[in-house]
Amino acid sequence: MSSSDAGNPAPVVDFDKLVQRLDDAITALDESRSFAKAGKLPRVFDTVRRVLLQPGGCQAIQDRAERLEKAGVFLGTDWAEPSILLPQLTTYSLQSTEADTVIVEAMSELRLLSVALGHYAHDSVSAEQAHHYLTQVLAINLPMLFGEGGETEREQGKLAVISRSLVQHVASQIGYEHVIDRLIDEIWRILQQRPIQVNSVRQMITQIALCRSDPGVDLGSAGQGAERLISSLYGPTQACREDPGVAVYEERLSHMDSSALQGEATGFARSMHDTGLVSPYHASFMRFILENQDSLIAESLGLSMTGRDCLLRYRDLVLTLIREGVFPETSQGIYGLALLLERGILYQPPVEPALWRQTALSICPEARHRLELAFGYQPQPKAWLIQGVLNMLGQPLGVGQGNNPTCQAARALSMWAYNDPDYLLQMVTWAARDNEIIMHFEGTPVSSASSRGGVASEVTIDLDPVSLVVVPHLDRIYAEMGRLCIGRDGDPHRWVNPEFHGWSAGRGFRINVDVATGKLDNLEEFLRHFYASYHPDYNGNQPLVHPQPAGVAVTDSAARFIGWHAITILRIARDPEGVMRVYFYNPNNDSGQHWGGDVQVSTARKGERFGEASLPFEQFASRVYIFHFDPLERGEPAEVGAEELARVIDRVHQSWGRDRLPADTFQAEPPVV
Amino acid sequence: MSEQKYDPNKGYVALLGWSLNAIEAADKFDRRYVVVAPDWAEAYCKEHDIPYVPWNFERLNDRSVEIAQTLKEMGVDVAIPLFEETVEWAGAINSVLMDQPKLFGQSMLLRDKALMKRRAQLGGIRVGIFEEAHDRDDVIRFLKRVNQTLLKLDGDPNDPIHLKAFDKAGCLGHRVIRTPDEVDTIPEEEFPVLMESHLDGWEFAVEAWIHNGKVAFLNISEYVTLGYSVFVPATPDLEKYREQITREIEKLIKTFDIEFGFIHPEYFVTSDSTMYFGEVAYRPPGFKVFELLEKSYGFNAYQGMIMCFDPKTTEEEVKAFFPKEVVDAKGYAGCFGVYPRRRVVSKLEMPEETENHPYFESHELTPPLEETVTKRTAFGTHWGLVYFFGDDAYTMRDLLKHQEELDFYV
């Protein structure tokens, strides 16, 4: 593989002069009044484009990344806030036929490259974040790195040269060798959290597969670990190993004897439970045995005794769910179904009839439209919704909020799927069938249909089918409940959380931030109370009964405050090494976040179940700012050791509490300045 | 955000019309300013904290004195027109602000091309043959008479005549008519128009900043092809007329009794070195000549204009502000107005030779909004400008000329 900027025109252009023109254009933009900046942008964009067309152009822009950003090239665009950028979207901008779209994306990547290499200390994104982001950008855009120009590039004309040399430049700086290996690690790390939404993971695996099968690409020793991932999607069993296509595979099935079918069933089950990904062939297989050999269902779902028992007891329902909801496009639902059976929730009396209702649910045009917009017309929206329900009930901790500020709604869905499944099914029914959900706030009905709008101005479609349909309603209700609290003293979550999530959320409420001033408030007593409510050593060794909503102050890897975030505390227990940990659910799509210092949220190998995030109790206590408790169970503030308490308080002061020290903290803890 | 720090000892100016470049120049300058623009500009001005007075510039009417009174009460010293349509407003307002009624009359002269030519003739300035036309018959008569004068026989190709709107800027509404058939293509609503004989010569424009009745800075803009391209400073071939041109400008200043401000006249010079006056405008030129001047000389032409309008400006300040013509120029700056050459276009594609030319600076072309190109009947509606900068005047001239043969939209 060559790292040269192949396809570039011969350097007939005086590059130094061109770069001088760029510097002039940047200066003009920089010195411009804010109200006139827009008029100066075309010259900068066009000059950047011409620089990028030259060999060495990417480096020239990278060297000027900080000046470009500070002069205002990103002002008023999404690129101004790099922390919200999604790697998946880069493909669309880099393949755009609009020059400005390609250029702004290129400038943004080169800026992040400069940040990642430590040349540019950015205000809102760290070097690690930038590096991580670029790795994903490379993964998503691997075809530009290795592949041949396709139809898109042809349409794009000369702009494709820019996109391609950009991706090559980024790869050469970040390092080709670990792009693929990092990507594979990344995919495994995400899969270990067993998310419901696996579209981007599937996309990345597909790219690796294409790359590996291209004889023109020499990956060296890289990419060895990709085999299991690729096969889980494209050839998990003997009869589809070489990815023959669904039609050929179905043909093969019709000639198999029972032991061969048995082998297929175990192959599918093994692969599915290994990765959490389901191959479309698996769906073909399920539909096939439904007609001929339904005794193989338990085998192909990889069920344990519990699951098998559940399947036998509710056989008709399961067969109907498969018939109505499992297609090659919705194959991921098979994994949800298997886990749903394993959870035994069908034994709760209302769940079975609620699922029967689901199989025959008529969907209102609004919900139908959203589903079709996100997933297309084949199969029917009903099938997608069944897939969504199966996945959500099977993987309640795999719910993600997508790129939406709707962590509250995602948390509620996850919480209900986890401990109140028939209530979740009721919500899905109201939203999908009636296009209206009504909840009650202290006795007052709150309807999603008559709300004045939600927290999110628009809920995007990068969501699982259930969230796609239900979240817009929940978000409006949540916002409406907040409005009903206007005028009350203190934080509205005190009243909204229990009313919104359900009776099991504790009515007792503690917050360690003074809402009016934003300063820390009575931190030590807050912490003693938190220990007394949740820490088994201080609460009489009582495991948490119902998952509880809580609020955390999220910090970045430099421990700087980013924002308030809704999570669910699931359980507190000792990990395999004997460390007391808080296991919690985070509605972000990826829970494995670095919150600064040694506070690295773990998602695997510390005793986590699929979808759980965890932190040692002390570290968690240093980020929590809101928790709920049962007022009738309130004990004495815990006699937490002075040393441990001091450590927690110190962590607060060193991170999100840095600028929130109240004037009178001196007695308790001298602030470190 | 306006970040202006102005000098209270200097004048307070009102900019008539909406031009972001002018506003930015004012904001970076040391005179207090206010933008007078239609109410659609209000939100933008509020958002960015730009001093603003709403006014809809329609025809002068009996409410016109209101804006003059408003500005007077605010303490504004002078109004500066940024567009052809605001020239008579500036005249009317300044006659109130400065208590000089003649300023209004002067602006009316500068607004009407026929009156302007008569006045010029009266001042002993040479102009071509011209006449007003009220209908198509007038045009045919004028076309015939001009060609008879030129001793053409029936069947000889006619010399063309030019038709211009009385009160529009630059090339807007400018048509060239060669045969009586073409007269039918003129829409009824364009009448009345001004008709001029065609002068076979070299057309150029002048930008002159005037302070205390004297020329403070005089630029000659060379047209390569009218309506397509212009560059500054001019080639030595044209600059050799600078002396003569300066004398013509002084004649113009005297004839129109201009004490201050900025004028933008157009002239022809014929092969025997005779200057013919075309027209004059009392506002910044089109085709981004101000931007070209800034690129070439480094001074902000809008700020120069503000200074020349401001009655509180001193002689010394003016002297210190402007560079020395031609010798202080860092190079030649030119621009080319792109018209699509094909009838159907689908995308913008910069010719590689243009883009890779060492003189190429930048362009303001945008992708086409419609695929079918409207047939061009009049000058003046290019699709965007392409900018060049370099150190040889002739290379610049030939380069601009050559652009006419290239497709930017395909």
Coordinates of C-alpha atoms in Angstrom, one line a residue, chain B residues 147-387:
Chain B
N147 CA -25.8 55.5 -38.7
Q148 CA -26.7 58.1 -41.3
T149 CA -24.4 60.5 -39.5
L150 CA -21.7 57.9 -39.9
L151 CA -22.3 57.9 -43.7
K152 CA -23.3 54.3 -43.7
L153 CA -25.2 53.0 -46.7
D154 CA -28.2 50.7 -46.7
G155 CA -26.8 47.2 -46.2
D156 CA -23.7 48.3 -44.4
P157 CA -23.6 46.8 -40.9
N158 CA -24.9 49.3 -38.5
D159 CA -22.9 50.8 -35.7
P160 CA -24.6 49.8 -32.5
I161 CA -26.3 52.1 -30.0
H162 CA -26.5 51.6 -26.3
L163 CA -29.6 51.7 -24.2
K164 CA -29.5 52.4 -20.5
A165 CA -32.0 52.9 -17.7
F166 CA -31.9 56.5 -16.4
D167 CA -31.4 55.6 -12.8
K168 CA -29.9 52.2 -12.5
A169 CA -26.4 51.4 -11.4
G170 CA -23.7 50.4 -13.8
C171 CA -24.6 47.7 -16.3
L172 CA -28.1 47.0 -15.0
G173 CA -30.5 47.4 -17.9
H174 CA -27.7 48.1 -20.3
R175 CA -28.6 46.8 -23.9
V176 CA -26.8 47.0 -27.2
I177 CA -29.0 47.4 -30.2
R178 CA -27.7 46.9 -33.8
T179 CA -30.8 46.4 -35.9
P180 CA -34.4 47.6 -35.8
D181 CA -35.5 43.9 -35.3
E182 CA -33.7 43.9 -31.9
V183 CA -35.8 46.8 -30.8
D184 CA -38.7 44.5 -30.5
T185 CA -37.0 42.6 -27.7
I186 CA -37.1 45.6 -25.4
P187 CA -39.8 45.1 -22.9
E188 CA -42.3 48.0 -22.6
E189 CA -41.7 48.5 -18.9
E190 CA -38.0 49.5 -19.5
F191 CA -39.0 52.8 -21.1
P192 CA -38.1 55.6 -20.9
V193 CA -34.4 54.9 -21.5
L194 CA -31.3 56.8 -22.4
M195 CA -29.8 56.1 -25.8
E196 CA -26.2 56.7 -26.6
S197 CA -24.1 56.3 -29.8
H198 CA -21.4 53.7 -29.6
L199 CA -17.9 55.0 -29.2
D200 CA -15.2 52.9 -30.6
G201 CA -12.7 53.4 -27.9
W202 CA -11.3 52.3 -24.7
E203 CA -13.7 52.4 -21.8
F204 CA -12.5 52.8 -18.3
A205 CA -13.7 53.9 -14.9
V206 CA -12.3 56.2 -12.3
E207 CA -12.7 56.2 -8.6
A208 CA -12.0 59.5 -7.1
W209 CA -12.1 60.5 -3.4
I210 CA -12.8 64.2 -3.0
H211 CA -12.1 66.3 0.0
N212 CA -12.5 70.1 0.1
G213 CA -13.2 70.1 -3.6
K214 CA -9.9 68.5 -4.4
V215 CA -9.0 65.0 -5.5
A216 CA -7.5 63.1 -2.6
F217 CA -6.9 59.8 -4.4
L218 CA -7.6 58.9 -8.0
N219 CA -7.7 55.3 -9.2
I220 CA -8.1 54.3 -12.8
S221 CA -9.9 50.9 -13.3
E222 CA -9.2 49.2 -16.5
Y223 CA -12.1 47.3 -18.1
V224 CA -10.9 44.4 -20.2
T225 CA -14.3 43.7 -21.4
L226 CA -17.2 45.8 -20.2
G227 CA -19.4 43.8 -17.8
Y228 CA -16.9 41.0 -17.5
S229 CA -13.7 42.1 -16.0
V230 CA -11.8 44.9 -14.4
F231 CA -8.5 45.4 -12.7
V232 CA -6.5 48.0 -10.7
P233 CA -4.3 49.8 -11.2
A234 CA -4.5 50.1 -15.0
T235 CA -1.8 49.1 -17.5
P236 CA 0.9 51.7 -18.3
D237 CA -0.9 52.2 -21.6
L238 CA -3.9 53.7 -19.8
E239 CA -2.0 55.2 -16.9
K240 CA -0.2 57.4 -19.4
Y241 CA -3.4 59.4 -19.6
R242 CA -3.5 60.0 -15.8
E243 CA -2.6 63.7 -16.2
Q244 CA -5.3 64.2 -18.7
I245 CA -7.8 62.1 -16.8
T246 CA -7.1 64.1 -13.6
R247 CA -7.9 67.3 -15.5
E248 CA -11.2 65.8 -16.7
I249 CA -12.1 64.8 -13.1
E250 CA -11.4 68.3 -11.9
K251 CA -13.7 69.6 -14.6
L252 CA -16.3 67.2 -13.4
I253 CA -15.9 68.3 -9.8
K254 CA -16.3 71.9 -10.8
T255 CA -19.3 71.3 -13.1
F256 CA -21.2 69.3 -10.6
D257 CA -20.0 71.5 -7.7
I258 CA -18.8 68.5 -5.6
E259 CA -17.1 69.5 -2.4
F260 CA -16.7 66.2 -0.7
G261 CA -17.3 62.5 -1.0
F262 CA -16.6 60.0 -3.7
I263 CA -17.4 59.8 -7.4
H264 CA -17.2 56.9 -9.8
P265 CA -17.3 58.2 -13.4
E266 CA -16.8 56.3 -16.7
Y267 CA -15.0 57.5 -19.8
F268 CA -14.1 56.5 -23.3
V269 CA -10.8 57.4 -24.7
T270 CA -10.8 57.2 -28.5
S271 CA -7.8 56.4 -30.7
D272 CA -7.0 60.1 -31.1
S273 CA -6.7 60.5 -27.3
T274 CA -10.0 62.3 -26.9
M275 CA -11.9 61.7 -23.6
Y276 CA -15.6 61.2 -23.8
F277 CA -17.6 61.3 -20.6
G278 CA -20.0 58.4 -20.1
E279 CA -21.6 58.9 -16.8
V280 CA -20.8 59.4 -13.1
A281 CA -22.1 57.8 -9.9
Y282 CA -21.9 59.2 -6.4
R283 CA -21.5 55.9 -4.7
P284 CA -19.1 52.9 -4.5
P285 CA -18.6 51.0 -7.8
G286 CA -19.9 47.6 -8.5
F287 CA -17.6 44.7 -9.4
K288 CA -16.0 44.8 -6.0
V289 CA -13.5 47.5 -7.1
F290 CA -13.1 48.6 -3.4
E291 CA -12.0 45.1 -2.5
L292 CA -9.5 45.1 -5.4
L293 CA -8.1 48.4 -4.2
E294 CA -7.6 47.0 -0.8
K295 CA -5.9 44.0 -2.1
S296 CA -3.6 46.1 -4.3
Y297 CA -2.9 49.1 -2.1
G298 CA -3.8 47.9 1.4
F299 CA -6.1 50.7 2.3
N300 CA -9.7 50.3 3.0
A301 CA -11.6 52.2 0.3
Y302 CA -14.8 52.4 2.4
Q303 CA -12.9 54.0 5.2
G304 CA -11.4 56.5 2.7
M305 CA -15.0 57.3 1.6
I306 CA -16.2 57.8 5.2
M307 CA -13.3 60.1 5.8
C308 CA -13.9 62.2 2.7
F309 CA -17.6 62.6 3.6
D310 CA -16.9 63.5 7.2
P311 CA -17.0 67.3 7.4
K312 CA -14.7 67.1 10.5
T313 CA -11.9 65.5 8.6
T314 CA -8.6 67.4 8.4
E315 CA -6.4 67.9 5.4
E316 CA -3.5 66.1 7.2
E317 CA -5.6 63.1 8.0
V318 CA -6.5 62.7 4.3
K319 CA -3.0 63.1 3.2
A320 CA -1.7 60.5 5.7
F321 CA -4.5 58.0 4.8
F322 CA -4.1 57.5 1.1
P323 CA -1.1 55.9 -0.6
K324 CA 0.6 57.3 -3.7
E325 CA -1.2 56.2 -6.8
V326 CA 0.3 53.4 -8.8
V327 CA 3.8 53.4 -7.2
D328 CA 2.5 52.2 -3.9
A329 CA 0.5 49.4 -5.4
K330 CA 1.8 45.9 -4.3
G331 CA 0.5 44.3 -7.5
Y332 CA -2.4 44.2 -9.9
A333 CA -5.8 43.0 -8.6
G334 CA -8.5 42.0 -11.0
C335 CA -11.8 40.2 -11.1
F336 CA -13.8 38.4 -13.7
G337 CA -17.6 38.0 -13.7
V338 CA -18.7 34.6 -14.7
Y339 CA -21.7 34.0 -17.0
P340 CA -22.6 30.5 -17.9
R341 CA -21.8 29.9 -21.6
R342 CA -24.0 26.8 -22.1
R343 CA -27.7 26.8 -22.2
V344 CA -28.0 23.9 -19.8
V345 CA -25.6 23.5 -16.8
S346 CA -25.6 21.0 -13.9
K347 CA -22.6 21.9 -11.9
L348 CA -19.9 24.4 -11.1
E349 CA -16.5 23.2 -12.2
M350 CA -13.6 25.6 -12.0
P351 CA -11.3 25.3 -15.1
E352 CA -8.1 23.7 -13.9
E353 CA -6.0 26.2 -15.8
T354 CA -7.7 29.0 -14.0
E355 CA -7.4 27.4 -10.6
N356 CA -3.8 26.5 -11.1
H357 CA -2.8 29.9 -12.5
P358 CA -0.4 31.6 -10.1
Y359 CA -2.5 34.7 -10.2
F360 CA -5.7 33.0 -9.1
E361 CA -6.8 34.2 -5.7
S362 CA -10.3 32.9 -4.9
H363 CA -13.8 32.9 -6.3
E364 CA -17.3 33.5 -5.1
L365 CA -19.1 31.2 -7.5
T366 CA -21.9 29.0 -6.1
P367 CA -23.3 25.8 -7.5
P368 CA -26.1 26.4 -10.0
L369 CA -29.7 26.6 -8.6
E370 CA -31.3 26.0 -12.0
E371 CA -30.2 23.9 -14.9
T372 CA -31.5 26.0 -17.7
V373 CA -29.7 29.3 -18.2
T374 CA -31.8 32.3 -18.9
K375 CA -30.8 33.9 -22.1
R376 CA -28.9 37.0 -21.4
T377 CA -30.5 40.1 -22.9
A378 CA -28.9 42.8 -20.8
F379 CA -25.5 43.2 -19.0
G380 CA -25.0 43.0 -15.3
T381 CA -26.1 39.8 -13.9
H382 CA -23.1 37.6 -13.6
W383 CA -23.2 34.5 -11.5
G384 CA -20.2 35.4 -9.3
L385 CA -16.8 36.8 -9.4
V386 CA -13.3 35.2 -9.7
Y387 CA -10.4 37.1 -8.2

